[in-house]
Short mmCIF file of C-alpha atoms and ligand atoms in Angstrom, two decimals:
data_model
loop_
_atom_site.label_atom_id
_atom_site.label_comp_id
_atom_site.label_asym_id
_atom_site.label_seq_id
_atom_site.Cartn_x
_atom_site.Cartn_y
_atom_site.Cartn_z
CA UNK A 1276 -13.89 -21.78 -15.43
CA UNK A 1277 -17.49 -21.30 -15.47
CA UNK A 1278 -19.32 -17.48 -15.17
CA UNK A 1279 -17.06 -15.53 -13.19
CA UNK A 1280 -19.93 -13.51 -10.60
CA UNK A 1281 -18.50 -11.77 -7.56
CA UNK A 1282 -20.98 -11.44 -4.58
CA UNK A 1283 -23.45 -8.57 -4.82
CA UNK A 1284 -21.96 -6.97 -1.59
CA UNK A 1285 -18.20 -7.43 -2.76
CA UNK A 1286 -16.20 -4.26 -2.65
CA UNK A 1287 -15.07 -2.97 -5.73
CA UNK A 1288 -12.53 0.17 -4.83
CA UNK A 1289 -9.97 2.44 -6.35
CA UNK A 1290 -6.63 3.30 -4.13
CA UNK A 1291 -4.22 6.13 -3.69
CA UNK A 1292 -1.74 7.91 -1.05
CA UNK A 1293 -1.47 11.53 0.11
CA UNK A 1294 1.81 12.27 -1.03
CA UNK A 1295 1.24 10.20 -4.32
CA UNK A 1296 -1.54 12.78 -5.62
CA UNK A 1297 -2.11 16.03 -3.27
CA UNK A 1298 0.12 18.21 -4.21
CA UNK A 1299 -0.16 21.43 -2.12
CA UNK A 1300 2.81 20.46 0.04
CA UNK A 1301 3.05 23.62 1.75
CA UNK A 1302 0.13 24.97 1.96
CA UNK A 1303 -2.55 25.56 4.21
CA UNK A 1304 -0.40 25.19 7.33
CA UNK A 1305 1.01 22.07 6.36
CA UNK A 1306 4.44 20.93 8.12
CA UNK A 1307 7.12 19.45 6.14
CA UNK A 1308 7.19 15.36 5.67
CA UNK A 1309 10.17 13.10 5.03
CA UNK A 1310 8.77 12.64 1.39
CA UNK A 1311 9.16 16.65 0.51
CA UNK A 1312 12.87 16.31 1.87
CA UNK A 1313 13.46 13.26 0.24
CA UNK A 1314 12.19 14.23 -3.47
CA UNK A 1315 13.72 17.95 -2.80
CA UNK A 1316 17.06 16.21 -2.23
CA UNK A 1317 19.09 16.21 -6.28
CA UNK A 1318 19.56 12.66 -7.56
CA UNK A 1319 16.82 11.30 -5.28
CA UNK A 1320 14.00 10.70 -7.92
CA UNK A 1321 13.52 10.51 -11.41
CA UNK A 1322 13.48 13.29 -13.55
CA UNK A 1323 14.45 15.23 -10.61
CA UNK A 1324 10.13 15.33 -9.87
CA UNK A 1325 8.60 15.91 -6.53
CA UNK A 1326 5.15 15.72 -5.01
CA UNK A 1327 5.02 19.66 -4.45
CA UNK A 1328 1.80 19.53 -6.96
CA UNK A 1329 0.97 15.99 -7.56
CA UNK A 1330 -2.13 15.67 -9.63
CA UNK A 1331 -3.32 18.37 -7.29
CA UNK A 1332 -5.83 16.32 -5.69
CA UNK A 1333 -5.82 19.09 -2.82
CA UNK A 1334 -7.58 21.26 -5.13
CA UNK A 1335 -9.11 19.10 -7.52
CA UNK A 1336 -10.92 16.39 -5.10
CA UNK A 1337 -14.65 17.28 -6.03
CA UNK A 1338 -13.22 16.58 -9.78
CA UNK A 1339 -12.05 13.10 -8.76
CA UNK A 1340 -15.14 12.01 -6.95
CA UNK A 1341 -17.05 13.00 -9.72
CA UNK A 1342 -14.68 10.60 -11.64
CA UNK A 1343 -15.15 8.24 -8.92
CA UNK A 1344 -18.60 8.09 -9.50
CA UNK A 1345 -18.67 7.88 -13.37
CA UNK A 1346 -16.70 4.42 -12.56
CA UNK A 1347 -18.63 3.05 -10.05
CA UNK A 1348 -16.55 2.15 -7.75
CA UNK A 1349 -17.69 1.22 -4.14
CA UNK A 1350 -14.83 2.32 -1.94
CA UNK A 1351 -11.79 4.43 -2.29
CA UNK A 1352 -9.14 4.02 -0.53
CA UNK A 1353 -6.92 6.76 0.27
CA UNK A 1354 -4.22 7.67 3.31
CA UNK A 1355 -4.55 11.16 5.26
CA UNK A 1356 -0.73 13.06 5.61
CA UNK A 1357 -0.09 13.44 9.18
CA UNK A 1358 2.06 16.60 8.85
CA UNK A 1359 -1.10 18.27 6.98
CA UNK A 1360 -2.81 17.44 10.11
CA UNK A 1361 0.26 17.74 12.96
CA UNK A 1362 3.05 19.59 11.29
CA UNK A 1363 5.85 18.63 14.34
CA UNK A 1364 3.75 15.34 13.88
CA UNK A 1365 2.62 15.95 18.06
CA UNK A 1366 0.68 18.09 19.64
CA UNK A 1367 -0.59 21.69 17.64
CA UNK A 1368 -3.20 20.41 15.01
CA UNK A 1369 -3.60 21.98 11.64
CA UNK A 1370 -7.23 22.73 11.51
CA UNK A 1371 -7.37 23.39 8.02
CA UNK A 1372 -4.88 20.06 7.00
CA UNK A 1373 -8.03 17.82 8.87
CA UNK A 1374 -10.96 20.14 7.16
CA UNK A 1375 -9.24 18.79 3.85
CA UNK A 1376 -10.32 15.47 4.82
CA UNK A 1377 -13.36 15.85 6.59
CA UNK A 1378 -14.92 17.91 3.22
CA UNK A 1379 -13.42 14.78 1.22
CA UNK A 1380 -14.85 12.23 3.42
CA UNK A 1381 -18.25 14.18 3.64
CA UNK A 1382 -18.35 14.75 -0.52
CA UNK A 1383 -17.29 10.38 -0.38
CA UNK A 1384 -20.33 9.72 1.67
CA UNK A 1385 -22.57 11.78 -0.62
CA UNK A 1386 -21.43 9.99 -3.50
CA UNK A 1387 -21.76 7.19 -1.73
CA UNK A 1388 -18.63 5.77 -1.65
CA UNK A 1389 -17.44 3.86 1.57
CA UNK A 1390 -14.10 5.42 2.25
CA UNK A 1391 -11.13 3.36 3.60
CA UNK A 1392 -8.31 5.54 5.60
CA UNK A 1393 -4.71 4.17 5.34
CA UNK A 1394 -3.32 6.12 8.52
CA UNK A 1395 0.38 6.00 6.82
CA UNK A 1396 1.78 5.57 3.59
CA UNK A 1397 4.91 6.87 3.73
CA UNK A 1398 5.08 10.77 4.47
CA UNK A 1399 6.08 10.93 7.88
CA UNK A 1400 6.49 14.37 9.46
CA UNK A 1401 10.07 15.63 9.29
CA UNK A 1402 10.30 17.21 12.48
CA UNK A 1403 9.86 13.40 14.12
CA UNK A 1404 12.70 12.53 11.18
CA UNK A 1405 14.54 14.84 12.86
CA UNK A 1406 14.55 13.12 16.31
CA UNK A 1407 15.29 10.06 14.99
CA UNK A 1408 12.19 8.88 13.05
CA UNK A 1409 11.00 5.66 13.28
CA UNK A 1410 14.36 4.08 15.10
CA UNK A 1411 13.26 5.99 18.17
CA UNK A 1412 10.56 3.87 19.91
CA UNK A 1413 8.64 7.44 20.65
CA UNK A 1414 7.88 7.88 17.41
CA UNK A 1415 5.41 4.68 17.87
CA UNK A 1416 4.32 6.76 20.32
CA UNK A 1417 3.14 9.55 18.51
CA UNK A 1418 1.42 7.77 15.89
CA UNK A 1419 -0.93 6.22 17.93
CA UNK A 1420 -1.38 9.88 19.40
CA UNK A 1421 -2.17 10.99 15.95
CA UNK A 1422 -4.75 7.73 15.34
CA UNK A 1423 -6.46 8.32 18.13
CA UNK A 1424 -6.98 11.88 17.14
CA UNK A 1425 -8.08 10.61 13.30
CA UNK A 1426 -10.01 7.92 15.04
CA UNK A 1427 -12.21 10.74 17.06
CA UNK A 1428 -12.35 13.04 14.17
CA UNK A 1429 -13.65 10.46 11.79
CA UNK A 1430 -16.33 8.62 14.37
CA UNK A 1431 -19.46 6.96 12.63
CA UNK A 1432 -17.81 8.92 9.18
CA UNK A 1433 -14.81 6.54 8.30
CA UNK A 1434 -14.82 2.36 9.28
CA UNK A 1435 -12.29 0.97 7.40
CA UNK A 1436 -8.88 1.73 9.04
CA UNK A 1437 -5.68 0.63 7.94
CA UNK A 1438 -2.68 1.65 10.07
CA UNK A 1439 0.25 1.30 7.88
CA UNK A 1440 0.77 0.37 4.09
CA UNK A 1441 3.59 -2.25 3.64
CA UNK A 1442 5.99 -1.69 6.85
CA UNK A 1443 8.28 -3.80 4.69
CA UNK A 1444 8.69 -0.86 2.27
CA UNK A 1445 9.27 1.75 4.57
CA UNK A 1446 11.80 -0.51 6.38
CA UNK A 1447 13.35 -2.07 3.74
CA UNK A 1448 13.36 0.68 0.44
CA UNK A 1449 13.66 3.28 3.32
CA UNK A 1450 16.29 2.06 5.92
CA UNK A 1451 18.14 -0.85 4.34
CA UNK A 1452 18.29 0.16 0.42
CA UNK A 1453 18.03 4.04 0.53
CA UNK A 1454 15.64 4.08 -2.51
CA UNK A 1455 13.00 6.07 -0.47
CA UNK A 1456 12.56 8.31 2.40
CA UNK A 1457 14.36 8.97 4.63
CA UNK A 1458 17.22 7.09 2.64
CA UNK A 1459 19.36 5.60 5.13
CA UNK A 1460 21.24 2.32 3.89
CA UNK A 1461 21.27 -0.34 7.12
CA UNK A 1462 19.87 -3.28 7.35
CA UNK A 1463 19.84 -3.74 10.83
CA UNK A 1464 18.66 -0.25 10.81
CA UNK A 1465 15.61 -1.60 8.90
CA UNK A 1466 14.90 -4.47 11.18
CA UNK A 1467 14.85 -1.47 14.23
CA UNK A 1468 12.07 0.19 12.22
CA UNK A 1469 10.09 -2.57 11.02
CA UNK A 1470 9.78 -3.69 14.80
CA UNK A 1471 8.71 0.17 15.68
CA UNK A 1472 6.06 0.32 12.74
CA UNK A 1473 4.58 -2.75 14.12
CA UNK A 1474 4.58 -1.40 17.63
CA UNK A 1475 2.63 1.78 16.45
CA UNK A 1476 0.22 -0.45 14.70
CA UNK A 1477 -0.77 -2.64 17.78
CA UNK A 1478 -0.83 1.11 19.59
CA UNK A 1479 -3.29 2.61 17.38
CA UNK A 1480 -5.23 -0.87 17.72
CA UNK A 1481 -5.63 -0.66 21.25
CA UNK A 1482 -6.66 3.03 20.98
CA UNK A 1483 -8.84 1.70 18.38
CA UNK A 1484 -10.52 -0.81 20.82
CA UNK A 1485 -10.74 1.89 23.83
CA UNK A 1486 -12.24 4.10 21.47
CA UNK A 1487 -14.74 1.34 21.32
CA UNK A 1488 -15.73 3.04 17.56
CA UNK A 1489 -17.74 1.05 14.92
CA UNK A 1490 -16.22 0.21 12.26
CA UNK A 1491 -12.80 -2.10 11.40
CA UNK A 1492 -9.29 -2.05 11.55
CA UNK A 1493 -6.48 -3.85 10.12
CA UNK A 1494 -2.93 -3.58 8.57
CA UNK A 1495 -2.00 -4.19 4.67
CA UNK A 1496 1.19 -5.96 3.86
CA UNK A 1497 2.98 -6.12 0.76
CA UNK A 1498 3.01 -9.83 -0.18
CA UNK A 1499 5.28 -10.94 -2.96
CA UNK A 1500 5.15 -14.64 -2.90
CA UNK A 1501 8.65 -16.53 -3.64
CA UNK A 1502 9.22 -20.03 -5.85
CA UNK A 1503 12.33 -22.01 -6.20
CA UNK A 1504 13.60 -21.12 -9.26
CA UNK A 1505 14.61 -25.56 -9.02
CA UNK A 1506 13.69 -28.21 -7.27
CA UNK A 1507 17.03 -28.64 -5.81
CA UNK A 1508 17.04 -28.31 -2.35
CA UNK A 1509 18.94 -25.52 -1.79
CA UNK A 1510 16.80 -23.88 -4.09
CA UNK A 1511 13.89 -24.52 -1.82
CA UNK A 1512 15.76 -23.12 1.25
CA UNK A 1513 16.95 -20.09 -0.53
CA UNK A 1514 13.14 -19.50 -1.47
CA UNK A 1515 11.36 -20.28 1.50
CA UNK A 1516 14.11 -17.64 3.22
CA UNK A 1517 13.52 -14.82 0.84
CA UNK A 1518 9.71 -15.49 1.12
CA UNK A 1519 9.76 -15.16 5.28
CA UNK A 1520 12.43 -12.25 4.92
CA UNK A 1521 9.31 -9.91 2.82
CA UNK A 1522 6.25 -11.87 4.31
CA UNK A 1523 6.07 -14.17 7.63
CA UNK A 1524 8.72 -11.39 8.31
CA UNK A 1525 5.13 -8.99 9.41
CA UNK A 1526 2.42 -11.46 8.90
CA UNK A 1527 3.75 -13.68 12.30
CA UNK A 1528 4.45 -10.71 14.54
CA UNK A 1529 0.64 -9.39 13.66
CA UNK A 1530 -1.00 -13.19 14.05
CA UNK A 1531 0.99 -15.36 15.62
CA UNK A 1532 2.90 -12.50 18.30
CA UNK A 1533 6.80 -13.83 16.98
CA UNK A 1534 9.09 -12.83 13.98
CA UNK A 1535 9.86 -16.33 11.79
CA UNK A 1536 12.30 -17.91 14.11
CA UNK A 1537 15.35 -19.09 11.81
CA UNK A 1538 15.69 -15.70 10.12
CA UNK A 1539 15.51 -14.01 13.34
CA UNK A 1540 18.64 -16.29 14.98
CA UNK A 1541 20.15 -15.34 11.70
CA UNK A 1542 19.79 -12.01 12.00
CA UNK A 1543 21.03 -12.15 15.42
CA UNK A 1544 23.96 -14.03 14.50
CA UNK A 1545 25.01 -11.93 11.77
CA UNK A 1546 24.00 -8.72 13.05
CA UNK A 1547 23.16 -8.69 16.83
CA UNK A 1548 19.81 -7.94 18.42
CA UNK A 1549 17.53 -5.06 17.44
CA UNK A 1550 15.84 -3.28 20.46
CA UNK A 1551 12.63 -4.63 21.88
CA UNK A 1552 10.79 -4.29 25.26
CA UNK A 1553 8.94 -6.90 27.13
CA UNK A 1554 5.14 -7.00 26.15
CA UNK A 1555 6.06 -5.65 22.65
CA UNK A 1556 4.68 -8.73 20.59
CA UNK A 1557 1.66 -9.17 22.61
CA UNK A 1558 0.95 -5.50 21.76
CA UNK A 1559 2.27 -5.93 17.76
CA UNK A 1560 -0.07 -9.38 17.49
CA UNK A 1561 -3.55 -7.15 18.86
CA UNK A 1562 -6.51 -8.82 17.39
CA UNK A 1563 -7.53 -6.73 13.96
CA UNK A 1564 -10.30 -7.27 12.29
CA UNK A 1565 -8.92 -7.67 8.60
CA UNK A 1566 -5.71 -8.11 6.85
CA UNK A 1567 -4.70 -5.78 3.58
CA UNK A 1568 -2.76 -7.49 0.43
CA UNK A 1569 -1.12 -5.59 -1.72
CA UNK A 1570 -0.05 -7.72 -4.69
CA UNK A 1571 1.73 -7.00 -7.63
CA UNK A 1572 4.31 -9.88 -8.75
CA UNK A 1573 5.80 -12.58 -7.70
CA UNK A 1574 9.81 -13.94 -6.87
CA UNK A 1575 11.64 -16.67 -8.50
CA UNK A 1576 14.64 -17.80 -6.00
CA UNK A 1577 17.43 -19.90 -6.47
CA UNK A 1578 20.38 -20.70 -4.39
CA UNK A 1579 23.70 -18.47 -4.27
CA UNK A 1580 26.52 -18.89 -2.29
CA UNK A 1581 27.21 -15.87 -0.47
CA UNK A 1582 25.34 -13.02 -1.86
CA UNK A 1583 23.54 -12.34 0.95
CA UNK A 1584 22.40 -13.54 4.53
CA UNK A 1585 19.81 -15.26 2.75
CA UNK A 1586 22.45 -17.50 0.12
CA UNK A 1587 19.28 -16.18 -2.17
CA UNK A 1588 18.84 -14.15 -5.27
CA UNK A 1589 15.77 -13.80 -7.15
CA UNK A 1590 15.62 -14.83 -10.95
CA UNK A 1591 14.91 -12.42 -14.11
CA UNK A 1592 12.27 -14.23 -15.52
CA UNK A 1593 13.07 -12.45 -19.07
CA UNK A 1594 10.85 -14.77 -21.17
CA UNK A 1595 7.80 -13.97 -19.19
CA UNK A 1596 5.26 -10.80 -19.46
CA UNK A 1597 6.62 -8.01 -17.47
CA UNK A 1598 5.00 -4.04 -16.31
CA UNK A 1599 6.91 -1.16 -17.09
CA UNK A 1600 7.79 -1.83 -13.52
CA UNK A 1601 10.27 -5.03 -15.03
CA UNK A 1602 7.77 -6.90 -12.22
CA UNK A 1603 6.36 -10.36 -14.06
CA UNK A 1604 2.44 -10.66 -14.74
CA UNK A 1605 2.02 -13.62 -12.94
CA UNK A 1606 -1.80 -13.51 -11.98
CA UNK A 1607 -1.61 -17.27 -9.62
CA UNK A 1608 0.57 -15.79 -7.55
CA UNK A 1609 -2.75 -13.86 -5.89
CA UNK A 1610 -4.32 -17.08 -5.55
CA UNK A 1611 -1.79 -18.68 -4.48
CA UNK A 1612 -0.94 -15.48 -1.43
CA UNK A 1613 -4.94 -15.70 -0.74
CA UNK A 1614 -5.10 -18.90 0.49
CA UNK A 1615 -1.73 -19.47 2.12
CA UNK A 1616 -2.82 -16.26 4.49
CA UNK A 1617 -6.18 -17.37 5.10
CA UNK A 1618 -4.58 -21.43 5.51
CA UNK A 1619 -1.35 -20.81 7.66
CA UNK A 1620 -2.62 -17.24 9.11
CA UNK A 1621 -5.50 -16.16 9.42
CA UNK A 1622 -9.41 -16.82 8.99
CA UNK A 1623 -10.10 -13.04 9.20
CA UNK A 1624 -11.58 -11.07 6.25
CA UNK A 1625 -9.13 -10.05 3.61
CA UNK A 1626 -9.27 -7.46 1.28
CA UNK A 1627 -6.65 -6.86 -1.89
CA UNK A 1628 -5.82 -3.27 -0.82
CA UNK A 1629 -3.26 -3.10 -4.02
CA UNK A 1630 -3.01 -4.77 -7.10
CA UNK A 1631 -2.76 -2.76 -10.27
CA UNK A 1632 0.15 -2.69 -13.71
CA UNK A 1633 1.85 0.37 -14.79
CA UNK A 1634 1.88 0.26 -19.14
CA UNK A 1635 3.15 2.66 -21.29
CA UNK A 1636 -0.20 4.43 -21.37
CA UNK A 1637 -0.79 7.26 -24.49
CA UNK A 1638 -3.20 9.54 -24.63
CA UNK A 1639 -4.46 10.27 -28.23
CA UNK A 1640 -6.02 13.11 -30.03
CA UNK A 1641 -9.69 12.01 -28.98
CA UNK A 1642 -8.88 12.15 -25.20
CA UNK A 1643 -8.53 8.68 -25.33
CA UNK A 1644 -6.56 5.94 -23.40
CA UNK A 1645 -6.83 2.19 -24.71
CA UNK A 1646 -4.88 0.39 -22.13
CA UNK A 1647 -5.95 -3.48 -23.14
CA UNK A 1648 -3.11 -4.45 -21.07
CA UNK A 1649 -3.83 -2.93 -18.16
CA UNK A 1650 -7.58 -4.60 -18.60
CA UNK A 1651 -5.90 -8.15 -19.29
CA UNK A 1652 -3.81 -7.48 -16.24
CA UNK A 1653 -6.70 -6.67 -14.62
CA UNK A 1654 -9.14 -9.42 -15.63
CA UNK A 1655 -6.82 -12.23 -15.08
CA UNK A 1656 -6.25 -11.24 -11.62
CA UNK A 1657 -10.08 -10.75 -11.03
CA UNK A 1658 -10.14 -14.42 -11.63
CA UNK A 1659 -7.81 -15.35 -9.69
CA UNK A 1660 -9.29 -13.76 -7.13
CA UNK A 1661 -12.64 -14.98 -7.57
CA UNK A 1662 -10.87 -18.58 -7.35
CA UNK A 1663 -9.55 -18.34 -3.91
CA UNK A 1664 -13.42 -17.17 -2.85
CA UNK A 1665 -14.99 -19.73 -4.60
CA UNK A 1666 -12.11 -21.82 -2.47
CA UNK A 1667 -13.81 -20.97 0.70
CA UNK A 1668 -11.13 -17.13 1.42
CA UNK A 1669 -12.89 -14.80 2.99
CA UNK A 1670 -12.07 -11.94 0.27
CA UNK A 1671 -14.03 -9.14 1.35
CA UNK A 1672 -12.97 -6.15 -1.45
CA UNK A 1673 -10.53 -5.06 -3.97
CA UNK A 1674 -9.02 -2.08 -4.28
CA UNK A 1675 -7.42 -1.57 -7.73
CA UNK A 1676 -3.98 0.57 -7.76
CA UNK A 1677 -4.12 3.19 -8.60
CA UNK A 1678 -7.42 5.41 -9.00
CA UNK A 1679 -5.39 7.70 -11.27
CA UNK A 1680 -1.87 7.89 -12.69
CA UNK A 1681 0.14 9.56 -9.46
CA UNK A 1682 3.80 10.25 -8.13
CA UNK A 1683 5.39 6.75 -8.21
CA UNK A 1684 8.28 7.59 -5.19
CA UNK A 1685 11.54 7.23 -7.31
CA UNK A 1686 10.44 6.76 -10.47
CA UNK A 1687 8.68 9.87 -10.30
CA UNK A 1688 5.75 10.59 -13.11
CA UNK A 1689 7.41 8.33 -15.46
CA UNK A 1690 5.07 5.08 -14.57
CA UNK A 1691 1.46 5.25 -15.04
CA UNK A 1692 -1.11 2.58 -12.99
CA UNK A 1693 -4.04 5.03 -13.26
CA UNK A 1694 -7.35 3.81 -14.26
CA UNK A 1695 -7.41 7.72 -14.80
CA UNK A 1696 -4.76 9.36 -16.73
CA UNK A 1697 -3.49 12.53 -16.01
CA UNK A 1698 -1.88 15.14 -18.73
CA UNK A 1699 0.49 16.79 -15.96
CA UNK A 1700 1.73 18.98 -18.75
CA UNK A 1701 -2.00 20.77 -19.31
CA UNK A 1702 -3.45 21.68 -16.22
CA UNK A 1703 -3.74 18.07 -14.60
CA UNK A 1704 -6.68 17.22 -17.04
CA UNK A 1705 -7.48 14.05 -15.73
CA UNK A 1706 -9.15 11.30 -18.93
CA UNK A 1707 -10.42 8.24 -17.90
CA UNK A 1708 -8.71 5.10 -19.72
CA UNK A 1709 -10.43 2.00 -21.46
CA UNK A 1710 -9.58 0.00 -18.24
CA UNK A 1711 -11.57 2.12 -16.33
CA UNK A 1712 -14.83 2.01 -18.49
CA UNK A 1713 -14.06 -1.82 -18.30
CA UNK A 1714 -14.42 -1.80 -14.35
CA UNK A 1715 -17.45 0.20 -14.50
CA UNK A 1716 -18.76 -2.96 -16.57
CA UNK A 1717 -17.00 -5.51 -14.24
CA UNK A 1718 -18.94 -3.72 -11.40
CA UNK A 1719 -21.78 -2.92 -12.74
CA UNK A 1720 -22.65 -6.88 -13.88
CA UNK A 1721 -20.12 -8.43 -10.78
CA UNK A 1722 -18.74 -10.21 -13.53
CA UNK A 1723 -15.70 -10.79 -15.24
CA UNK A 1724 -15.86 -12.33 -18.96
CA UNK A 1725 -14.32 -15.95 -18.26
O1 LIG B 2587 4.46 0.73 -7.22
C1 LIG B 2587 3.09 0.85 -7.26
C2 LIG B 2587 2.54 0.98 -5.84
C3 LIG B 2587 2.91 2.30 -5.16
O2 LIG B 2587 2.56 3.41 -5.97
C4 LIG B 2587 2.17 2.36 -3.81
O3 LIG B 2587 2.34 3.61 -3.16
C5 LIG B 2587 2.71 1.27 -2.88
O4 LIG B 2587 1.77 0.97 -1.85
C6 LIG B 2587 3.09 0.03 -3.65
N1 LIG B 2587 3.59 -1.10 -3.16
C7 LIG B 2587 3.91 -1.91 -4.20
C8 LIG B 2587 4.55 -3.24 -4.08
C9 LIG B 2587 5.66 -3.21 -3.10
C10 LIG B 2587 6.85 -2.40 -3.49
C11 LIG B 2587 6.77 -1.02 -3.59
C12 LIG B 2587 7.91 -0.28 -3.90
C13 LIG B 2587 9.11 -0.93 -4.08
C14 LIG B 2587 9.15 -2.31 -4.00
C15 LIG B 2587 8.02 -3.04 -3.70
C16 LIG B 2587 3.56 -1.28 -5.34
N2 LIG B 2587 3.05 -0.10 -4.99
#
């Protein structure tokens, strides 16, 4: 591959969460979120950790866009906790949970870095948990309440919106699997909430629209792309159902207004109907302005007999590079998601809103990090990405995960994807890590070294 140069405009960015690095759970006038209840719960997450301090971003923010700065990057992307902001998630705001963000948006634009607002990842207020969550249809509801509120706040500040990070995860690792908040364990459970999170996102779209502010919005999707692990047939089927089951599963409600139409009879057969209401998929497939990817690994499916509704189950690939995750380094599969969105989905602008490795980082006596695999990781899925541009996608950014080494839900503080590291054990000291010198080169020159 010839001289790898990125566009002079493209969007290098750095990405977090709320509950991932703020810390100060309960303070300030803060109300409660499923997160604090989940990692308070014993046996819940690793190392029995929580997010009660975090890397203490609450505190430490000016610190971090200093940090920010020394990289280079662009754009940060980062999501705002709606119980900081609304602690029964409706009505009474928390003035002091939204000046949080409007002094870290106003110190962003002075460095300026473009910021890019993820309206949830994850940490929704208990007190809506408490009514039900997102089963009950209201809670849609009051998340579009709670855009429209961030949406006046943040007028000619913030124009990059996402609504949700990876409704698949908070159905799925949240309803169906119990690995994360709130921990129930249905699946048909999870297909009621996935169908909710889309309806709040076409909500806050429309109030997005009425709002008539400048700026874009859009949704990012987890997209883990699945190969037949064969070329037997059933191999292929098994595949292509595990594929729509984490993908087409959101990506055809939001641009083509219908869930994948085999795996939703089969759902119905196996489990009965979840609840929708007339007009819901006109309001789920709203025109947005750009899709989010959030891409980490791939799946390798082959046929089995009765494991699941699917007759699926994804491969170890054990002679293949692997994160601390156990997830495989396999850098096509970006490519590969890039232009089957843009080709079977959309034409709309895309940005990578994830894509980052967690190694076994160490910090050494000098203060130093040198995390060549997280630059390799890196690197080779720069080019990838600069493939599917040169290919004619219309890649618009890319937002590495994660900014700094944060609370990684379950697994607690044992995985680090930081381009910063933090030494939780002395004060939070944050160090930046050979990776993230790299991308300060990478931006810098636009280039990658082929
Ligand atoms: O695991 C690394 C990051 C998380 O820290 C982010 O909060 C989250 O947006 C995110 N998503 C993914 C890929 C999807 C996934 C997440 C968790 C469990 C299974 C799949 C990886 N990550």
């Amino acid at each position: 591959m010839a001289k790898i140069i990125f566009p002079e405009d493209f969007i290098w960015g750095a990405a977090t969460s709320s509950y991932q690095i703020e810390g100060a759970f309960n303070e300030d006038g803060k109300g409660e979120s499923i997160w604090d209840r989940f990692s308070h719960t014993p046996g819940k997450i690793e190392n029995g950790d929580t997010g009660d301090i975090a890397c203490d971003h609450y505190h430490l923010y000016r610190e971090d866009i200093e940090l920010m700065k020394e990289i280079g990057i662009r754009s940060y992307r980062f999501s705002t906790s709606w119980p900081r902001i609304l602690p029964e998630g409706k009505g009474r705001v928390n003035q002091k949970g939204l000046d949080f963000y409007k002094r870290l948006v106003d110190n962003l634009l002075k460095a300026n870095i473009r910021p890019m607002i993820t309206l949830y990842h994850w940490d929704l207020p208990q007190a809506l948990q408490d009514k039900g969550g997102w089963t009950n249809r209201d809670t849609a509801k009051y998340f579009a309440e709670y855009a429209r509120l961030m949406f006046e706040e943040f007028n000619g500040l913030v124009d990059l919106w996402v609504t949700h990070n990876e409704p698949w995860v908070v159905a799925f690792e949240g309803h169906a699997f119990g690995n994360h908040a709130p921990g129930t364990k249905d699946f048909k459970t999870a297909l009621q909430v996935a169908h909710h999170l889309l309806l709040s996102h076409g909500m806050a779209v429309d109030i997005f629209r009425e709002e008539d502010l400048p700026g874009e919005i859009g949704i990012t999707l987890n997209l883990t792309p699945a190969y037949p692990a064969g070329d037997s047939e059933k191999d292929v089927k098994a595949a292509s159902l595990l594929d729509d089951y984490i993908n087409a599963w959101f990506l055809s409600p939001v641009f083509k207004g219908s869930y994948p139409e085999e795996l939703h009879h089969i759902y119905e057969q196996n489990l009965g109907a979840f609840t929708t209401q007339p007009g819901d998929m006109d309001i789920i497939s709203r025109d947005i302005d750009f899709l989010g990817i959030n891409y980490y690994s791939r799946m390798v499916v082959r046929h089995k007999p009765g494991d699941n509704l699917f007759n699926a189950e994804v491969v170890k690939m054990e002679d293949r590079p692997s994160t601390e995750m156990g997830w495989e380094i396999y850098p096509q599969g970006l490519y590969d998601i890039l232009v089957r969105v843009n080709k079977e989905y959309t034409d709309k602008p895309l940005y990578i809103t994830e894509n980052g490795a967690a190694f076994d980082d160490k910090l050494t006596e000098e203060g130093k990090i040198h995390d060549e695999k997280r630059i390799n990781y890196l690197g080779d899925h720069f080019k990838q990405a600069y493939k599917a541009l040169k290919d004619g996608v219309p890649l618009r950014g890319y937002y590495v995960w994660s900014l700094m080494d944060n609370f990684e839900w379950a697994y607690g503080y044992s995985k680090r994807f930081g381009l910063i590291y933090v030494d939780y054990e002395n004060g939070n000291r944050r160090f930046l890590k050979d990776s993230a010198l790299w991308y300060r080169e990478v931006i810098e020159k636009g280039q990658v070294e082929a």
